[in-house]
Amino acid sequence: MKTTLFSTLRTLVLSLVLASTGTLSAQIIIGDPEPAPNPNFGGSAWTRICAGGNGGFNQYYVTSQITGTPNNGNEFILELSDASGGFSNPVELAREGNLTTVTDTGIEFSIPTDTRGDGYKLRLRSTDPARTGSESPAFDMYYQNYTTNFNISPNGDGSTGDVCSTAAINLVVDNVPNASTYRYIWYRSSTQLSETGPSISADQSGVYQAYIDYGACTGSTSAFSNWVTVTIGSAGSGVAIATPGNTALCTNESETLQIASTDPAWSYQWYQNGNAISGATGTSYTVSANTGGFEGDYEIEISGPDICTERSAPVTITNASNFTITRNNAANIVLLPAQAETISVSTTAISPSFQWYRNGNAVSGATSASLEITQDGTYYAAVTQNGGSCSATMDSEATTAVLPDSFEVVIAHQGAYTDCVSTSTVLEVGTINADDGAGNLTDVTAALINDFNYQWRLNGADVAGATGNSISLTGTTENGTYSLSAVLDAYSDASNSLPVRLLTNETLAISSTSTVYCSSADIVTISTGSDLNGETFAWERDGVTVSTTDTDLTVTDSGTYRLIVDKDGCDLISNEISITPLDPNLIQLDIDGDVIFPEGSSRTVNASGGTAYQWFDTENNLMSSTSSMTFTEEGDFILIANIDNCEISRPITVTYLDLFNIPNVITPNGDGANDQWVIPNSYSNRSDVNVIIYDDKGTEMLNVMGYQNNWPQSSVSFQKQNMVFYYIIKNASETLKQGTVTVIR
């Protein structure tokens, strides 16, 4: 169907006469975007945007009044200004190609998550024709990134209680991520303050609270803080615990803690290690050493009307009878053949003495902090504190010593190893485990690795001279399955088995007579310098075997080729060669169509994509053998370009530039003269030049790329003897020519 571009001839003529250098296109006027109801919910249009609340809601609509009709392929783009209404760097919100949607339903959009302000504007622009519409009024737009309750506390310490202080305190938002990126509204006893940052100096008594400032959207979510009651000018009552007579208690001792000053109006609560003590609500509290876990920090807290709740500094009560014993060795020890083990303890006891026990019986003479053992059993030390105010005895943790039932020797690769990739490796004793007979394994590698006698085996046979705890393998002849025999006194063990498949360190290289497959008659051969006689090998194309017998491969199809040779059970893989089919388009010229230049001048044409070039005239005379050719005369020429052994021909026509003007009158009467509208060759036969012709009603009659100087066709009929048509000649970026042509019949 042809598209009518103008409603009347008068409009078209006036456009061409008054704007002869302009581009023929649709004319539209775009109004400012206006808020529209959300069609998914109904209701009225939005007046402000409070996004991010209600589970992250962010879906809004605008409409715009459009006067005129845009061209096919046009898109309307909705843009957002900066927070002060400027469009120097607008943000694209949405695109819409349907004119009805823009003017009726509305363009759907979401605001960016960093949008916060009351000066944002919207505007709409089109792409074809390129027009920018009016700007909207300023709107409140806030994306509420944080929508839940948050905490304010003195210096951001995370506390939630009231505060007493003789001087101003700093209240800080302490749990909002990136708190400094938000503005805040601060209140003191319901009066808004001037501060807007994430902290405030509370220098007056009152109840403080903060809201995240979301402008007109503030309060639509739970983005507000706790209340903090601040009392300035008082440091409380100075509550303290009277200095106790004894803070280190022995067994059967006790100490009564007493508040230093009291008041009948106060209430009391004692704490141990920060935890309220049940029932301890008097002015004193007695700590008894006979109560388990009595040690700790004790505090008293006072509260009452017209005072701040206040807690005293802690008093630390310790257990004078208590000291620590640390076992300095592992809990389980394996006693190895002909080796002794030393076990020991350390202690904080004052003037300690020691007595070691084995299986519950005292070890004669074992009265030091360490003990050398050679027998299995369960050992511990009884430690007595002989100094200080209290004497006490405590037992250390027990040490269990066992004799091994057997040993497990595990061999492994030293460092990284991959089958049929590594070209060398070292096998070694990786782990020696002592087994107590109950399945409990203890790693004794460091202690015994040099005490065993070893023999390495390959495929079950001893390897001559391989009697160390490691063996180095460097060639494919050493491939096979390895194990290790290990002997220590009456103990012997055969290790695990470890297969080794080393890849030969030789390189397999292939080459080809060409990388381009010209045709089925072309012969491309891939070969290798390696001797394949007696070898098991396979040629592959794109991962599929194509030959296992040809030492030189004749290519019959394009693809990626490689050679694989079996080397002692491992695949030795060659480099890859890609053979591609001949693509004539690989030869590129820096011209489009014919070579055109004014008579008396010249034009240089450059070719690329080949490996060799030859330029010939019609007499087959070689004119150049480089990638460029400079033409000075009209004529027909040919370029022969080579890509490896493939040959591509390109005919080239050289003509002088037509210097005549674009005709504005033609007489298609069939007499062979001036029957078609012939335009200069700088515009005709050009694939990058678009020729469009309209009749006097604006109906498109012709729209082609590479115009062939063949309009009108003989089959075209004309309603009147003399008709005026309008033409536009343009490329992708600009209009080159436009005007009228009269057809006289």
XYZ file of C-alpha atoms in Angstrom:
745
model
C 0.000 0.000 0.000
C 1.317 3.502 -0.836
C 1.443 6.066 1.952
C -0.121 9.513 1.565
C 2.279 12.032 3.057
C 0.329 15.284 2.473
C -3.346 16.019 2.706
C -3.380 18.507 -0.123
C -1.258 19.461 -3.093
C -1.029 23.015 -1.777
C 0.677 21.844 1.410
C 3.226 19.794 -0.568
C 4.082 22.553 -3.041
C 4.429 25.132 -0.284
C 6.771 22.805 1.640
C 9.005 22.268 -1.393
C 9.111 25.915 -2.430
C 9.736 27.413 1.014
C 12.035 24.639 2.298
C 13.809 23.424 -0.807
C 16.766 22.219 1.268
C 14.659 20.476 3.939
C 13.772 16.810 4.312
C 10.287 15.638 3.433
C 8.880 14.145 6.640
C 5.916 14.164 8.952
C 5.245 17.194 11.132
C 4.080 16.582 14.709
C 3.701 18.602 17.906
C 4.272 16.819 21.242
C 2.606 18.090 24.394
C 4.021 17.749 27.899
C 3.554 14.374 29.670
C 0.549 14.301 31.989
C -0.022 11.831 34.873
C -2.471 9.052 33.956
C -4.334 6.420 36.007
C -2.751 2.981 36.362
C -4.924 0.756 34.102
C -4.193 -2.234 36.343
C -5.895 -0.654 39.344
C -8.138 2.112 38.061
C -8.693 5.234 40.111
C -7.361 8.698 39.435
C -4.055 9.885 38.012
C -1.062 10.216 40.308
C -0.058 13.626 41.655
C 3.274 12.580 43.131
C 5.410 9.431 42.985
C 6.162 7.544 46.201
C 7.818 4.385 44.828
C 9.544 1.608 46.738
C 6.858 1.104 49.393
C 4.205 -1.625 49.293
C 6.640 -4.363 48.372
C 8.722 -2.196 46.038
C 5.847 -0.811 43.925
C 7.175 1.240 40.982
C 4.660 1.334 38.080
C 3.278 4.629 36.755
C 1.731 5.976 33.549
C 1.688 9.267 31.604
C -0.132 10.361 28.463
C 0.643 13.168 26.032
C -1.305 15.110 23.406
C 0.217 14.502 19.950
C -0.744 16.724 17.013
C 0.015 15.142 13.627
C 1.078 11.635 12.691
C 4.672 10.357 13.055
C 6.441 8.295 10.394
C 6.486 4.508 10.356
C 9.075 3.123 12.745
C 8.874 6.135 15.056
C 9.335 5.627 18.792
C 8.299 7.979 21.563
C 10.918 8.231 24.330
C 9.935 9.318 27.842
C 12.758 11.163 29.622
C 13.339 12.276 33.229
C 15.204 15.446 34.201
C 17.636 15.835 37.071
C 16.361 16.746 40.554
C 16.304 20.459 39.673
C 14.380 20.006 36.406
C 17.328 20.203 33.986
C 17.539 18.028 30.841
C 21.267 18.404 30.105
C 21.687 14.702 30.856
C 18.190 13.155 30.754
C 17.421 9.606 31.900
C 15.411 7.443 29.496
C 12.447 5.891 31.326
C 10.509 4.122 28.558
C 9.921 3.757 24.799
C 6.620 3.306 23.031
C 5.875 2.961 19.311
C 2.061 2.928 19.471
C 0.596 6.433 19.120
C -2.743 5.321 20.599
C -1.017 4.012 23.742
C 0.811 7.316 24.196
C -2.333 9.439 23.865
C -4.888 7.130 25.500
C -3.715 4.319 27.810
C -0.373 5.945 28.634
C 3.318 5.044 28.616
C 4.283 2.769 31.509
C 7.477 3.731 33.379
C 9.393 3.256 36.619
C 11.627 5.807 38.293
C 15.317 5.021 39.015
C 16.073 3.899 42.568
C 18.237 6.981 43.222
C 15.373 9.418 42.491
C 14.675 11.667 45.483
C 13.499 15.285 45.105
C 10.632 17.678 44.399
C 11.881 19.291 41.167
C 11.776 16.437 38.655
C 10.215 17.017 35.219
C 9.201 14.719 32.355
C 9.304 15.248 28.623
C 8.535 13.184 25.530
C 10.464 13.118 22.270
C 10.038 11.254 18.996
C 12.610 9.585 16.771
C 10.956 9.952 13.321
C 10.539 12.816 12.905
C 13.030 13.866 15.575
C 11.046 16.199 17.792
C 11.289 17.156 21.477
C 8.059 17.890 23.305
C 7.196 20.324 26.054
C 8.450 19.808 29.591
C 5.991 18.861 32.314
C 5.545 20.805 35.556
C 7.828 19.783 38.438
C 6.735 16.733 40.450
C 7.621 15.235 43.825
C 9.349 11.941 43.011
C 10.890 9.720 45.660
C 12.091 6.149 45.460
C 11.948 4.975 49.083
C 14.924 2.589 49.288
C 14.547 2.149 53.049
C 11.001 1.641 54.342
C 11.263 0.083 57.824
C 11.884 1.336 61.374
C 15.458 2.297 62.197
C 17.392 3.085 65.391
C 19.013 6.230 66.769
C 21.414 5.984 69.702
C 24.152 7.967 71.491
C 27.218 8.016 69.220
C 25.635 5.159 67.246
C 26.276 2.590 69.989
C 23.064 0.695 69.142
C 21.403 1.188 72.528
C 17.656 1.898 72.759
C 17.193 3.334 76.263
C 16.828 6.864 77.588
C 19.894 9.030 78.125
C 21.060 11.248 81.002
C 24.010 13.595 80.462
C 25.537 16.796 81.854
C 26.434 17.928 78.307
C 25.057 17.595 74.778
C 25.122 14.108 73.299
C 25.395 13.036 69.673
C 22.388 10.991 68.457
C 23.250 8.920 65.378
C 21.271 6.781 62.915
C 23.049 3.474 63.555
C 21.458 0.736 61.430
C 20.461 2.209 58.045
C 22.791 1.034 55.232
C 24.545 4.004 53.584
C 22.823 6.283 56.098
C 24.681 9.383 54.861
C 22.989 9.182 51.428
C 19.577 10.125 52.894
C 18.145 13.387 54.237
C 16.370 13.266 57.581
C 13.691 15.188 59.449
C 14.534 15.461 63.167
C 12.019 16.222 65.923
C 12.448 17.171 69.565
C 9.224 16.758 71.525
C 7.216 17.048 68.253
C 9.010 20.247 67.140
C 10.841 19.924 63.799
C 14.533 20.850 63.969
C 16.711 22.321 61.234
C 19.233 19.462 61.036
C 18.940 17.105 58.027
C 21.946 14.783 58.369
C 22.210 11.269 59.869
C 23.252 12.664 63.281
C 22.231 15.484 65.579
C 23.655 17.178 68.677
C 21.002 16.803 71.386
C 21.785 19.797 73.604
C 18.317 20.204 75.140
C 16.172 17.814 77.138
C 13.301 16.274 75.226
C 12.041 13.304 73.269
C 13.988 12.887 70.005
C 12.899 11.053 66.861
C 13.981 11.038 63.181
C 12.234 10.357 59.864
C 13.916 9.676 56.525
C 13.028 12.739 54.428
C 11.061 11.508 51.419
C 9.495 14.919 50.800
C 5.751 14.694 50.273
C 6.071 10.906 50.640
C 7.483 11.094 54.176
C 5.444 8.961 56.561
C 3.921 6.772 53.840
C 6.187 3.932 55.059
C 7.678 2.959 58.433
C 10.971 4.780 57.773
C 11.102 6.477 61.178
C 13.162 5.883 64.304
C 12.598 4.961 67.924
C 12.005 7.671 70.554
C 14.950 8.596 72.776
C 14.279 10.621 75.930
C 17.297 12.823 76.608
C 17.829 14.559 79.954
C 20.539 17.247 79.775
C 22.074 18.819 82.927
C 22.079 15.695 85.105
C 24.458 12.758 85.271
C 22.104 10.726 87.435
C 22.474 10.013 91.124
C 26.031 8.675 90.996
C 25.059 5.147 92.055
C 27.984 2.980 93.206
C 28.726 -0.207 95.146
C 30.633 0.297 98.399
C 34.140 -1.162 98.263
C 33.890 -4.824 99.437
C 36.287 -6.230 102.015
C 37.126 -9.344 99.942
C 36.790 -9.944 96.195
C 38.666 -13.290 96.051
C 36.634 -15.947 97.867
C 37.753 -19.342 99.030
C 35.423 -22.296 99.476
C 32.798 -21.671 102.240
C 33.463 -17.915 102.164
C 30.942 -15.184 101.242
C 30.904 -11.406 100.706
C 27.981 -8.961 101.011
C 27.864 -6.191 98.392
C 26.195 -2.936 99.522
C 25.008 0.121 97.581
C 26.942 3.209 98.671
C 23.876 5.488 99.063
C 20.155 4.851 99.125
C 16.865 6.666 98.697
C 13.407 5.423 99.729
C 12.022 6.490 96.327
C 14.430 4.282 94.400
C 13.937 0.750 93.128
C 16.921 -1.642 92.966
C 18.051 -4.560 90.774
C 21.329 -6.489 91.102
C 23.088 -7.923 88.004
C 25.741 -10.615 87.489
C 27.648 -10.499 84.191
C 24.958 -8.222 82.736
C 22.056 -10.527 83.657
C 19.431 -9.556 86.222
C 19.613 -11.759 89.367
C 16.155 -13.081 90.181
C 14.827 -11.677 93.486
C 17.913 -9.492 94.077
C 16.055 -6.177 94.498
C 17.389 -4.917 97.852
C 20.157 -2.472 98.714
C 22.608 -5.349 99.298
C 23.440 -8.757 97.826
C 25.486 -11.603 99.345
C 27.821 -13.603 97.069
C 28.557 -17.142 98.330
C 31.556 -19.198 97.133
C 29.495 -22.316 97.722
C 27.188 -21.339 94.844
C 28.341 -22.765 91.546
C 29.392 -20.102 89.035
C 29.466 -17.309 91.615
C 32.464 -15.682 89.914
C 31.773 -12.613 87.773
C 31.020 -8.884 87.546
C 28.300 -7.542 89.875
C 26.339 -4.288 89.346
C 23.314 -2.562 90.892
C 20.793 -0.537 88.923
C 18.490 2.136 90.374
C 15.302 3.540 88.855
C 12.516 5.753 90.019
C 10.300 8.737 89.215
C 12.050 11.886 87.938
C 15.477 10.211 87.747
C 17.361 8.447 84.999
C 17.691 4.695 85.254
C 21.331 4.223 86.193
C 23.646 1.272 86.724
C 26.792 1.240 88.841
C 30.306 0.362 87.811
C 30.947 -3.403 88.168
C 32.685 -5.106 91.084
C 34.541 -8.290 90.100
C 34.370 -11.307 92.451
C 36.822 -14.152 91.764
C 37.273 -17.719 93.035
C 40.490 -17.769 95.060
C 40.380 -21.558 95.091
C 40.139 -21.727 91.339
C 43.048 -22.074 88.953
C 43.454 -23.450 85.453
C 45.251 -26.539 84.192
C 46.098 -26.799 80.500
C 46.942 -30.101 78.827
C 49.840 -29.359 76.452
C 49.550 -32.450 74.263
C 46.892 -34.133 72.144
C 44.105 -36.009 73.906
C 45.025 -39.228 72.064
C 48.624 -40.372 71.536
C 49.928 -43.351 69.592
C 53.029 -44.900 71.144
C 55.315 -45.788 68.292
C 57.826 -48.649 68.257
C 61.049 -47.847 70.170
C 59.887 -44.287 70.822
C 58.851 -42.532 74.025
C 56.260 -39.753 74.215
C 56.247 -36.810 76.592
C 53.008 -35.490 78.044
C 52.761 -32.299 80.110
C 50.481 -29.726 81.721
C 50.762 -26.032 82.650
C 48.817 -24.271 85.408
C 47.973 -20.910 86.982
C 48.036 -22.418 90.478
C 50.196 -20.613 93.064
C 53.183 -22.739 94.176
C 51.811 -25.871 92.450
C 52.802 -29.496 93.063
C 52.092 -32.406 90.685
C 51.271 -36.111 90.818
C 50.746 -38.153 87.639
C 48.311 -41.096 87.428
C 48.068 -44.005 84.959
C 44.769 -45.873 84.753
C 43.813 -44.280 88.114
C 47.023 -45.329 89.909
C 49.747 -42.922 90.985
C 52.968 -43.199 88.967
C 55.857 -43.497 91.371
C 58.182 -40.488 91.249
C 56.054 -38.660 88.610
C 55.842 -35.313 90.412
C 56.856 -32.769 87.749
C 54.778 -30.907 85.150
C 55.763 -33.442 82.433
C 55.975 -37.201 82.104
C 57.743 -39.466 79.581
C 55.643 -42.550 78.779
C 56.246 -45.812 76.891
C 53.166 -47.754 78.046
C 49.614 -47.466 76.820
C 46.934 -46.262 79.255
C 44.981 -43.217 80.460
C 47.098 -40.501 82.097
C 46.258 -37.314 84.034
C 47.971 -34.991 86.502
C 46.612 -33.976 89.938
C 47.704 -30.356 90.575
C 47.679 -28.873 94.089
C 47.790 -25.112 94.759
C 50.005 -24.639 97.821
C 50.238 -20.838 97.896
C 47.747 -17.965 98.161
C 44.803 -17.685 100.495
C 43.214 -20.994 99.488
C 44.639 -24.484 99.016
C 42.966 -26.806 96.487
C 43.629 -29.785 94.234
C 42.326 -30.255 90.672
C 42.814 -32.945 88.016
C 43.932 -32.166 84.466
C 42.223 -33.440 81.358
C 43.132 -37.039 80.540
C 45.519 -38.243 77.832
C 44.877 -41.654 76.239
C 47.979 -43.455 74.921
C 47.577 -46.522 72.662
C 49.889 -48.938 70.853
C 49.191 -49.270 67.095
C 47.578 -52.449 65.814
C 48.846 -51.747 62.299
C 49.999 -48.957 59.967
C 48.404 -47.606 56.798
C 50.773 -46.182 54.171
C 49.223 -43.940 51.496
C 51.154 -42.864 48.396
C 50.275 -39.792 46.321
C 51.545 -37.520 43.572
C 53.820 -34.738 44.702
C 52.210 -31.570 43.321
C 49.738 -31.368 40.447
C 49.295 -34.341 38.130
C 46.838 -35.139 35.330
C 46.669 -38.404 33.403
C 47.927 -38.077 29.808
C 48.692 -34.387 30.352
C 51.634 -34.387 32.751
C 54.981 -35.357 31.208
C 56.619 -36.182 34.549
C 55.651 -36.763 38.184
C 57.034 -37.675 41.588
C 55.296 -40.307 43.723
C 55.838 -40.061 47.470
C 54.653 -41.284 50.828
C 51.792 -38.901 51.439
C 50.484 -40.186 54.767
C 51.327 -42.819 57.392
C 48.425 -43.580 59.721
C 48.616 -45.628 62.914
C 45.513 -47.816 63.377
C 44.562 -48.708 66.957
C 42.588 -51.749 65.813
C 39.230 -50.067 66.394
C 39.331 -48.091 63.169
C 40.765 -44.951 64.779
C 43.573 -43.547 62.622
C 46.313 -41.188 63.816
C 48.603 -39.388 61.371
C 52.198 -40.281 62.331
C 53.839 -39.289 59.030
C 56.247 -36.708 60.449
C 57.382 -39.072 63.229
C 57.927 -42.257 61.193
C 58.459 -41.401 57.514
C 62.220 -41.890 57.819
C 62.001 -45.045 60.003
C 60.315 -47.410 57.536
C 62.147 -49.472 54.913
C 60.555 -49.005 51.474
C 60.371 -50.814 48.135
C 58.537 -49.307 45.128
C 56.735 -51.666 42.747
C 55.578 -51.232 39.139
C 52.795 -53.535 37.961
C 53.547 -55.802 40.939
C 57.301 -56.084 40.321
C 60.028 -54.420 42.370
C 61.644 -51.361 40.798
C 65.386 -51.811 41.099
C 67.019 -49.260 43.413
C 63.702 -47.566 44.288
C 63.910 -47.838 48.087
C 63.314 -44.245 49.214
C 60.098 -42.600 50.360
C 59.663 -41.112 46.861
C 60.266 -42.038 43.230
C 60.706 -39.737 40.215
C 59.101 -40.710 36.891
C 60.104 -38.844 33.718
C 59.185 -40.936 30.671
C 56.353 -42.841 29.049
C 58.283 -46.121 29.409
C 57.671 -45.823 33.160
C 53.885 -45.787 32.787
C 51.978 -48.356 34.811
C 50.483 -49.021 38.246
C 52.659 -48.218 41.257
C 52.502 -49.379 44.890
C 54.845 -49.300 47.871
C 55.890 -51.925 50.427
C 56.743 -50.415 53.858
C 58.342 -52.355 56.789
C 59.102 -51.192 60.365
C 60.193 -53.819 62.904
C 57.315 -56.316 63.069
C 54.964 -54.031 61.134
C 54.553 -54.170 57.359
C 52.039 -52.658 54.961
C 51.344 -52.555 51.242
C 50.194 -49.117 50.138
C 47.385 -48.186 47.844
C 47.869 -48.593 44.079
C 48.362 -45.508 41.908
C 48.154 -45.651 38.082
C 50.552 -43.381 36.185
C 50.083 -42.401 32.523
C 52.599 -39.791 31.412
C 52.301 -38.015 28.078
C 55.336 -37.908 25.835
C 56.984 -34.503 25.786
C 57.346 -34.467 21.995
C 55.325 -31.977 19.916
C 52.989 -33.077 17.135
C 52.651 -30.402 14.459
C 50.557 -30.396 11.269
C 50.540 -27.986 8.317
C 48.437 -27.529 5.193
C 49.031 -26.411 1.630
C 46.236 -23.861 2.058
C 43.653 -22.750 4.610
C 41.012 -21.976 1.974
C 39.062 -24.680 0.172
C 38.300 -23.205 -3.241
C 36.093 -25.891 -4.792
C 35.643 -29.620 -5.148
C 38.353 -29.553 -7.816
C 40.798 -27.902 -5.453
C 43.342 -30.051 -3.598
C 44.330 -29.125 -0.056
C 46.687 -31.475 1.780
C 47.367 -31.616 5.500
C 50.534 -33.385 6.635
C 52.881 -33.781 9.575
C 56.619 -33.942 9.940
C 56.296 -36.788 12.427
C 56.710 -40.370 11.201
C 53.305 -42.073 11.397
C 54.517 -45.499 10.209
C 53.710 -48.114 12.813
C 51.740 -45.591 14.879
C 48.070 -45.704 15.815
C 46.594 -42.378 14.772
C 43.435 -40.643 13.625
C 42.722 -37.518 11.575
C 39.710 -35.585 12.884
C 37.492 -32.928 11.326
C 35.365 -30.987 13.805
C 36.014 -33.689 16.416
C 34.945 -36.603 14.140
C 37.432 -39.147 12.811
C 37.819 -38.973 9.008
C 40.857 -41.217 8.483
C 43.034 -43.637 10.440
C 45.273 -44.782 7.567
C 46.342 -41.736 5.500
C 49.709 -40.332 6.560
C 48.864 -37.216 4.498
C 45.235 -36.130 4.537
C 43.546 -34.803 1.407
C 40.857 -32.315 2.442
C 37.458 -32.838 0.849
C 35.448 -30.424 2.985
C 35.920 -27.339 5.109
C 36.238 -27.629 8.890
C 38.733 -27.720 11.758
C 41.306 -30.493 11.427
C 43.722 -32.082 13.885
C 45.838 -35.239 14.235
C 45.787 -37.538 17.283
C 48.513 -40.150 17.831
C 48.315 -42.854 20.524
C 51.482 -42.640 22.629
C 51.643 -45.379 25.269
C 47.929 -45.178 25.964
C 47.775 -41.356 25.871
C 46.500 -39.126 23.085
C 49.177 -36.820 21.642
C 47.166 -34.040 20.003
C 48.458 -31.750 17.280
C 47.707 -28.119 16.620
C 44.430 -27.356 14.808
C 44.062 -26.021 11.272
C 40.799 -24.443 10.092
C 40.009 -24.919 6.424
C 37.344 -22.479 5.279
C 35.348 -22.392 2.004
C 36.136 -19.648 -0.433
C 34.061 -16.522 0.208
C 34.295 -14.027 -2.687
C 33.101 -11.316 -0.311
C 36.413 -11.579 1.503
C 37.811 -9.392 -1.274
C 36.664 -5.858 -0.467
C 36.953 -2.677 -2.569
C 36.703 0.810 -1.098
C 34.147 1.833 -3.732
C 30.416 1.205 -4.146
C 29.424 0.494 -7.745
C 31.302 2.045 -10.654
C 34.463 4.093 -10.342
C 33.448 7.669 -11.173
C 35.659 10.745 -11.437
C 35.808 13.939 -13.522
C 37.554 13.659 -16.873
C 41.178 14.769 -16.633
C 41.547 13.643 -13.019
C 42.090 10.197 -11.463
C 40.681 7.837 -8.813
C 42.594 5.284 -6.720
C 40.796 2.081 -5.748
C 42.082 -0.063 -2.874
C 41.451 -3.794 -2.452
C 41.762 -5.832 0.742
C 41.250 -9.376 2.002
C 43.572 -11.186 -0.430
C 47.123 -12.459 -0.441
C 47.963 -11.228 -3.998
C 46.378 -8.870 -6.563
C 46.552 -8.271 -10.350
C 44.699 -5.506 -12.253
C 44.105 -5.971 -16.023
C 42.524 -3.893 -18.783
C 40.318 -5.323 -21.551
C 43.432 -6.198 -23.573
C 44.650 -8.360 -20.699
C 47.501 -5.992 -19.984
C 48.740 -6.143 -16.374
C 48.390 -2.641 -14.948
C 49.243 -3.234 -11.261
C 50.224 -6.103 -8.997
C 49.661 -4.309 -5.691
C 46.530 -3.917 -3.566
C 45.725 -0.519 -5.168
C 45.140 0.785 -8.667
C 44.941 4.409 -9.878
C 42.565 4.913 -12.837
C 42.928 7.883 -15.204
C 40.679 6.813 -18.125
C 37.243 5.298 -18.668
C 36.879 1.653 -19.522
C 36.279 -1.869 -18.276
C 38.870 -3.513 -16.087
C 39.205 -6.679 -14.046
C 40.834 -7.446 -10.711
C 42.212 -10.950 -10.110
C 42.720 -11.442 -6.352
C 44.221 -14.490 -4.714
C 43.458 -15.922 -1.284
C 46.215 -18.513 -0.919
C 45.723 -20.701 -3.983
C 42.147 -19.543 -4.672
C 41.375 -16.944 -7.331
C 38.544 -14.371 -7.344
C 37.639 -12.082 -10.255
C 36.042 -8.645 -9.886
C 34.940 -6.645 -12.970
C 35.309 -2.878 -12.586
C 33.701 -0.196 -14.744
C 35.333 3.221 -14.819
C 33.274 6.190 -16.117
C 33.693 9.907 -16.152
C 31.469 11.917 -13.862
C 28.252 13.133 -15.512
C 28.354 16.891 -15.239
C 24.795 17.518 -16.470
C 22.120 18.683 -14.032
C 19.201 16.621 -12.855
C 16.532 17.075 -15.577
C 13.264 18.717 -14.533
C 11.352 17.749 -17.710
C 11.017 14.402 -19.494
C 8.909 13.347 -22.542
C 8.086 9.620 -22.289
C 6.516 9.340 -25.759
C 8.436 6.303 -26.941
C 10.669 8.117 -29.450
C 13.819 6.955 -27.652
C 14.837 10.448 -26.624
C 14.310 11.738 -23.057
C 11.867 8.898 -22.364
C 13.271 8.195 -18.872
C 14.368 10.435 -16.051
C 18.175 10.070 -16.267
C 20.153 11.494 -13.353
C 23.955 11.889 -12.999
C 25.914 8.750 -12.240
C 26.999 10.214 -8.902
C 23.417 9.399 -7.789
C 22.299 6.522 -10.030
C 23.273 2.871 -9.634
C 24.445 3.569 -6.085
C 23.361 1.092 -3.427
C 23.818 3.730 -0.722
C 21.610 6.364 -2.429
C 17.826 6.393 -2.034
C 15.608 7.921 -4.764
C 11.961 8.735 -3.866
C 9.313 10.200 -6.219
C 5.856 11.525 -5.164
C 2.942 12.607 -7.304
C 1.136 15.918 -6.846
C -1.038 14.381 -4.096
C 1.920 13.264 -2.037
C 1.496 9.609 -2.968
C 4.751 7.715 -3.188
C 5.365 6.532 -6.784
C 8.947 5.233 -6.467
C 11.258 4.414 -3.591
C 14.433 2.509 -4.533
C 18.080 2.160 -3.647
C 20.482 1.996 -6.665
C 18.154 3.804 -9.118
C 18.669 2.429 -12.654
C 17.600 5.545 -14.673
C 14.461 3.645 -15.750
C 11.524 5.764 -14.520
C 8.852 5.894 -15.709
C 8.371 2.378 -17.020
C 6.521 2.095 -20.316
C 3.577 0.580 -18.457
C 3.047 3.692 -16.323
C -0.009 5.728 -17.318
C -0.498 9.418 -16.618
C -3.840 11.065 -15.937
C -2.920 14.407 -17.534
C -0.663 15.570 -20.349
C 1.537 17.634 -18.099
C 2.059 16.370 -14.557
C 4.436 17.604 -11.869
C 6.233 15.075 -9.678
C 8.453 15.683 -6.669
C 11.700 13.879 -5.959
C 14.079 13.446 -3.046
C 17.582 11.992 -3.416
C 19.237 11.139 -0.083
C 21.678 8.824 1.650
C 21.571 7.472 5.188
C 22.620 10.743 6.802
C 21.384 13.635 4.616
C 19.248 14.811 1.700
C 21.457 15.238 -1.370
C 18.953 16.750 -3.836
C 15.241 17.490 -4.051
C 12.995 19.215 -6.552
C 10.355 18.661 -9.251
C 10.226 16.902 -12.627
C 7.469 17.605 -15.162
C 6.242 14.738 -17.366
C 5.006 16.006 -20.763
C 2.936 13.557 -22.828
